[in-house]
GROMACS .gro file of C-alpha atoms in nm:
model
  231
    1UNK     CA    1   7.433  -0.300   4.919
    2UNK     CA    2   7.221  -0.583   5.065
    3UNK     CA    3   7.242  -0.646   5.469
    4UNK     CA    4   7.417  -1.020   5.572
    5UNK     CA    5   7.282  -1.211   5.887
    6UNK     CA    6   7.597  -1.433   5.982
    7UNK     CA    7   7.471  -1.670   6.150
    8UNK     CA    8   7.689  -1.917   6.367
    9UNK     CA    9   7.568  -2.271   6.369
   10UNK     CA   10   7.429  -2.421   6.642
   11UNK     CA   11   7.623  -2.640   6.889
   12UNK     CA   12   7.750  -2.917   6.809
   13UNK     CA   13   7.918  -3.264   6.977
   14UNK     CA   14   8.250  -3.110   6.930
   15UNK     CA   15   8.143  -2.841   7.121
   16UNK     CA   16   8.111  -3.034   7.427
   17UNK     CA   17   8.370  -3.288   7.404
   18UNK     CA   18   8.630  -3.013   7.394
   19UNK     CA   19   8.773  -3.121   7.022
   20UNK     CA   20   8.865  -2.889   6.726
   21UNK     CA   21   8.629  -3.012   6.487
   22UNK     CA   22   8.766  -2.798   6.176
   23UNK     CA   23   8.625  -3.015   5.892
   24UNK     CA   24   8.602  -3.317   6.052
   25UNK     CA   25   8.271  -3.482   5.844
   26UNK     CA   26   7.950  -3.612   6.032
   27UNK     CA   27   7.983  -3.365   6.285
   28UNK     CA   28   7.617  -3.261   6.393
   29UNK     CA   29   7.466  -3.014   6.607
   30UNK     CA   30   7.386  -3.199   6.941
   31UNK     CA   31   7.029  -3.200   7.176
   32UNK     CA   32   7.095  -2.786   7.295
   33UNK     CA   33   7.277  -2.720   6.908
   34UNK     CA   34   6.921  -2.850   6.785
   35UNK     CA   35   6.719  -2.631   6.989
   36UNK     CA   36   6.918  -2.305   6.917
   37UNK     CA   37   6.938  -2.374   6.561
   38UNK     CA   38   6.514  -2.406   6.588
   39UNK     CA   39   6.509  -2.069   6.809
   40UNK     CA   40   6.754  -1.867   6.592
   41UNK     CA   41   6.500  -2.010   6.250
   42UNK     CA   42   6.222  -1.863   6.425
   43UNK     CA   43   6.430  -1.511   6.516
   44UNK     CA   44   6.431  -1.469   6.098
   45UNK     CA   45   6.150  -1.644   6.039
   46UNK     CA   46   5.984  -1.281   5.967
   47UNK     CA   47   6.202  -1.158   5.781
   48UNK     CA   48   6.188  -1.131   5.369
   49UNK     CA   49   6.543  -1.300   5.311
   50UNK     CA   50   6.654  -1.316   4.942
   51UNK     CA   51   6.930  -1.591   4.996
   52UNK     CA   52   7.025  -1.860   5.290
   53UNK     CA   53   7.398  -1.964   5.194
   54UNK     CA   54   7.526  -2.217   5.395
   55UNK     CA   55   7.888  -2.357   5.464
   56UNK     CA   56   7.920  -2.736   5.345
   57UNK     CA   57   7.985  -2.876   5.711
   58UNK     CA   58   7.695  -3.068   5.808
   59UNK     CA   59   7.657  -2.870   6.149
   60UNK     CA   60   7.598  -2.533   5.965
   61UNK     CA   61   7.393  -2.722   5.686
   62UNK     CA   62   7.117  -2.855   6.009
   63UNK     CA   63   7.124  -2.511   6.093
   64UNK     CA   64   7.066  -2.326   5.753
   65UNK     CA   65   6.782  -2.631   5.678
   66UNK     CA   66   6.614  -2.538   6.006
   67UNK     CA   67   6.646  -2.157   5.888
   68UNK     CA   68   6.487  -2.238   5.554
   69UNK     CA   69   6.194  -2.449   5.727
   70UNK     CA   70   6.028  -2.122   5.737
   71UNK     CA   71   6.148  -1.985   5.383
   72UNK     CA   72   6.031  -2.234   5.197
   73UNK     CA   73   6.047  -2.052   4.912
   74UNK     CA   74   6.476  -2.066   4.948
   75UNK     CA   75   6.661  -2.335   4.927
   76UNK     CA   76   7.032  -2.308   5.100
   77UNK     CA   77   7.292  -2.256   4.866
   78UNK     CA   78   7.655  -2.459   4.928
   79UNK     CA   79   7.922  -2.194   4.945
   80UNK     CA   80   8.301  -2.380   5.014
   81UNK     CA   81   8.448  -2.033   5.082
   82UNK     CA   82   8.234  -2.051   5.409
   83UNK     CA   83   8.355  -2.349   5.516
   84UNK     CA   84   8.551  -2.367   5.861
   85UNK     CA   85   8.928  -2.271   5.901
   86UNK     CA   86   9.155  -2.535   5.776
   87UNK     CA   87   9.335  -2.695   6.067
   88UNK     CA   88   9.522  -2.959   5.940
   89UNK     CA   89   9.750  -3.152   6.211
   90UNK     CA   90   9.523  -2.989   6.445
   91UNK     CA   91   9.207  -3.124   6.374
   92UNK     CA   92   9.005  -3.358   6.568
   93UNK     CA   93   9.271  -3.279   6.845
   94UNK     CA   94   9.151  -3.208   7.296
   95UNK     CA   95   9.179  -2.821   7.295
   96UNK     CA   96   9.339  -2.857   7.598
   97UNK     CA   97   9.651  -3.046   7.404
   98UNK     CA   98   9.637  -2.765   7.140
   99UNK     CA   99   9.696  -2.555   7.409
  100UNK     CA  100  10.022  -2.641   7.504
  101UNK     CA  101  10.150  -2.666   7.149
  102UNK     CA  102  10.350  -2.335   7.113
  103UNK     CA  103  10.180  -2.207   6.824
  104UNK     CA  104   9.851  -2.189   7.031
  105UNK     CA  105  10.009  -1.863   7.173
  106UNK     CA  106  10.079  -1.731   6.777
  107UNK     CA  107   9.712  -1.824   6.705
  108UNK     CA  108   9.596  -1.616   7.007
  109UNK     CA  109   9.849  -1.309   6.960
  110UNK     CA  110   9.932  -1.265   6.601
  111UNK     CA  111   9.758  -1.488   6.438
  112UNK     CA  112   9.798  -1.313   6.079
  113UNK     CA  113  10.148  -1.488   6.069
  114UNK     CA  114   9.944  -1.841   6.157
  115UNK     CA  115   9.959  -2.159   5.881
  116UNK     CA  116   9.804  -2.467   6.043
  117UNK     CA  117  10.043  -2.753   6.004
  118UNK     CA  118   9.924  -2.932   5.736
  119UNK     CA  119   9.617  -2.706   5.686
  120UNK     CA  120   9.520  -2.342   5.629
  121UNK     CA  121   9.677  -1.979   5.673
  122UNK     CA  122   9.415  -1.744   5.910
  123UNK     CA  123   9.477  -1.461   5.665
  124UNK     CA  124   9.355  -1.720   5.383
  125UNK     CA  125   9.066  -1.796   5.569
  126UNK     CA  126   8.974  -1.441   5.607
  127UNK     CA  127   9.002  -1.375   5.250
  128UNK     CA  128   8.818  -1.633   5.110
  129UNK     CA  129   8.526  -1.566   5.401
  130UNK     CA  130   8.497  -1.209   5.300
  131UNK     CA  131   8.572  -1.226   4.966
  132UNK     CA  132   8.216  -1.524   4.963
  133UNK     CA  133   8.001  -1.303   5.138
  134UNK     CA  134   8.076  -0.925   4.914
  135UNK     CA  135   8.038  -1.166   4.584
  136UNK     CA  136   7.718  -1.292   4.715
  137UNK     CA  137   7.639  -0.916   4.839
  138UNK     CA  138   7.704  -0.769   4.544
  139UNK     CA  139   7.506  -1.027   4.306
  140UNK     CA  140   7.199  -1.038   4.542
  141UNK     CA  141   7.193  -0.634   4.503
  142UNK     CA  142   7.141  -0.719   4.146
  143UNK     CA  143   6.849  -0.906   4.184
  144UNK     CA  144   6.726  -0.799   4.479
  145UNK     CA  145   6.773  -0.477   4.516
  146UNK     CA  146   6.996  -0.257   4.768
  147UNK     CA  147   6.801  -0.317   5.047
  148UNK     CA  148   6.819  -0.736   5.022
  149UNK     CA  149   6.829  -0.940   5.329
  150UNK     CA  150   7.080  -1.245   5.328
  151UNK     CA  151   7.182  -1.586   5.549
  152UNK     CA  152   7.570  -1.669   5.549
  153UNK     CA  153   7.570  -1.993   5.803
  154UNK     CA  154   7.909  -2.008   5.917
  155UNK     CA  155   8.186  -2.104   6.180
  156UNK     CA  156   8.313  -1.888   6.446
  157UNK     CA  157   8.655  -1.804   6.366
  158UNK     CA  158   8.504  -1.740   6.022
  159UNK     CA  159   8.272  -1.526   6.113
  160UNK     CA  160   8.487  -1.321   6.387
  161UNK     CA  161   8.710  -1.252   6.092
  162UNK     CA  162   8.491  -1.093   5.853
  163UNK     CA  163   8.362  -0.886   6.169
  164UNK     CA  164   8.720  -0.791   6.190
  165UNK     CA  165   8.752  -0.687   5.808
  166UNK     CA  166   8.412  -0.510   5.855
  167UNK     CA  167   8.544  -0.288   6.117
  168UNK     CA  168   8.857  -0.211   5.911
  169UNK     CA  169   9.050  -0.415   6.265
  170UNK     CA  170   9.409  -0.632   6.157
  171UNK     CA  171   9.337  -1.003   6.181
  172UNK     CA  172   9.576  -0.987   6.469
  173UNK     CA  173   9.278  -0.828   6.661
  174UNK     CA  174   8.986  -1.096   6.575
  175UNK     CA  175   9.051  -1.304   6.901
  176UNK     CA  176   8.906  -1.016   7.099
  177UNK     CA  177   8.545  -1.067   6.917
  178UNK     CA  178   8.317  -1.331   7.029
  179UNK     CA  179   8.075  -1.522   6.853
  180UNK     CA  180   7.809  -1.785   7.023
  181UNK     CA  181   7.687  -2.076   6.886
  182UNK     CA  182   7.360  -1.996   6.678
  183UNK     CA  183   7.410  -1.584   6.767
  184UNK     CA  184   7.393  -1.344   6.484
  185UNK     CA  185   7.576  -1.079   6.361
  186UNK     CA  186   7.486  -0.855   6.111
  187UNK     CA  187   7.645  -0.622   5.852
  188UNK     CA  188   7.522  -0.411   5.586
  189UNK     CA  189   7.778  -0.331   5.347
  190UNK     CA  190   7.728   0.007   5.135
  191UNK     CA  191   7.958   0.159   4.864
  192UNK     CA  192   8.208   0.297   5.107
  193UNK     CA  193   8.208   0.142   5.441
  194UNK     CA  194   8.039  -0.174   5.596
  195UNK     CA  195   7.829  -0.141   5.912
  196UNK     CA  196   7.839  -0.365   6.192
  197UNK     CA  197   7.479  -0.310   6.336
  198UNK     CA  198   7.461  -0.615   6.593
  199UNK     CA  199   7.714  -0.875   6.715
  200UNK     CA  200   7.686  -1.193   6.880
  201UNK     CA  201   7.332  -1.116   6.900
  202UNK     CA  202   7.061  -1.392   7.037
  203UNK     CA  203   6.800  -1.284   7.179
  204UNK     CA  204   6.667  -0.893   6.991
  205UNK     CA  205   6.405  -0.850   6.743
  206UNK     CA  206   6.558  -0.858   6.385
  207UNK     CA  207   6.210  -0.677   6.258
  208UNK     CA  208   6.425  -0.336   6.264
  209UNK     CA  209   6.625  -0.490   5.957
  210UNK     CA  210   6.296  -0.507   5.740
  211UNK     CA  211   6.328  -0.152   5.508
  212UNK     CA  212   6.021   0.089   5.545
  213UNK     CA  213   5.802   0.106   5.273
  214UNK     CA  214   5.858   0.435   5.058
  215UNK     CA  215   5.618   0.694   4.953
  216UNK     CA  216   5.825   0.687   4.682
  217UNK     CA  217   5.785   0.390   4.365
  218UNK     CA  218   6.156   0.366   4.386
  219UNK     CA  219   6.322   0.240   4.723
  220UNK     CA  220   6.608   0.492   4.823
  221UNK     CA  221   6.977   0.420   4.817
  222UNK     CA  222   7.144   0.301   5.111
  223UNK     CA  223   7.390   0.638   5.232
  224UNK     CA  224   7.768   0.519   5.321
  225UNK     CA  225   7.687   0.792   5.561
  226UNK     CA  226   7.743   0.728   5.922
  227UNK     CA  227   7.457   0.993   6.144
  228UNK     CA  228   7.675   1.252   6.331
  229UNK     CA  229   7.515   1.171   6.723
  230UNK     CA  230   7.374   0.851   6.657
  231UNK     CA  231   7.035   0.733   6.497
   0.00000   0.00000   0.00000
């Protein structure tokens, strides 16, 4: 199966101010969120990607445009199942106010047993996030071909929990993954298993990702093979 490049959008004013931004519309990338967005474009600018999909907030859709400044070719796709957790009460809320609520400590312990008031359950979020990006997987294998190259632009918690899924980890272990603003994190999925082969990545090559051409007319198969000793 194709490989996915989450990428997290770039910082944004929420960021900064300390608020829980969730879904809160007109929420843009700020000054720095503008320059990583540009730096993490020109990371993949090399790269043959088959797809940029893009979650509908406006923060990861300045980051997926600046991404597709160099694919011209590509035009982001809208995918709602990307979007960021829903928070309900808590959006728009001072972090450091959420923090003495006592469900903070549920979010940060167990949070598979987590429904925002007013919002979204974690373990909803999860399955809708990882549930977009095999769908989108599995059709770009179809036109594309095995060894595909996608864009998901997504949200943090998002994107921690399909690294959690990916690693076959309980949601109730996602809080220990961590996931900077305009990083990447990549994961080729194959019949059996997913591979997690970088995370939280922002400065390596991405080069490595591009598949080798074959002596052979026909590209071979991805192996759900892990190498015994390391590659």
């Amino acid at each position: 199966m194709p490989t996915v490049i989450l990428v997290r959008h770039g910082r944004s004013s929420a960021n900064t101010s300390g608020t829980l931004a969730g879904r809160t519309p007109g929420v843009k990338l700020d000054d720095t969120g503008v320059q990583q967005a540009a730096a993490v474009a020109q990371r993949l600018a090399e790269l043959p990607l088959a797809a940029i999909v893009t979650s509908p907030l406006e923060r990861c859709k300045q980051t997926a445009a600046a991404i597709a400044k160099y694919h011209q070719e590509l035009r982001p796709a809208t995918d709602r199942r990307l979007t960021e957790c829903g928070y309900g009460d808590w959006t728009g809320q001072q972090i450091s106010a959420l923090a003495k609520d006592p469900l903070w400590a549920v979010v940060q312990q167990h949070p598979s047993a987590v429904t925002f008031p007013g919002g979204e359950s974690m373990r909803g979020m999860q399955q809708r996030a990882v549930d977009a990006v095999r769908a989108h997987d599995a059709e770009l294998a179809k036109t594309h071909g095995d060894h595909a190259i996608w864009v998901a632009v997504s949200h943090g918690d998002v994107i921690k929990a399909i690294v959690a899924d990916a690693l076959g980890q309980h949601l109730d272990t996602f809080q220990r993954i961590v996931v900077d603003t305009a990083s990447t994190t990549i994961i080729t999925y194959t019949a059996t298993r997913p591979f997690l082969v970088r995370l939280n990545d922002s400065g390596s090559e991405l080069a490595s990702l591009i598949p080798k051409p074959s002596a052979k007319a026909k590209p071979k198969k991805r192996s759900s093979d892990a190498v015994v000793g390391g590659r």
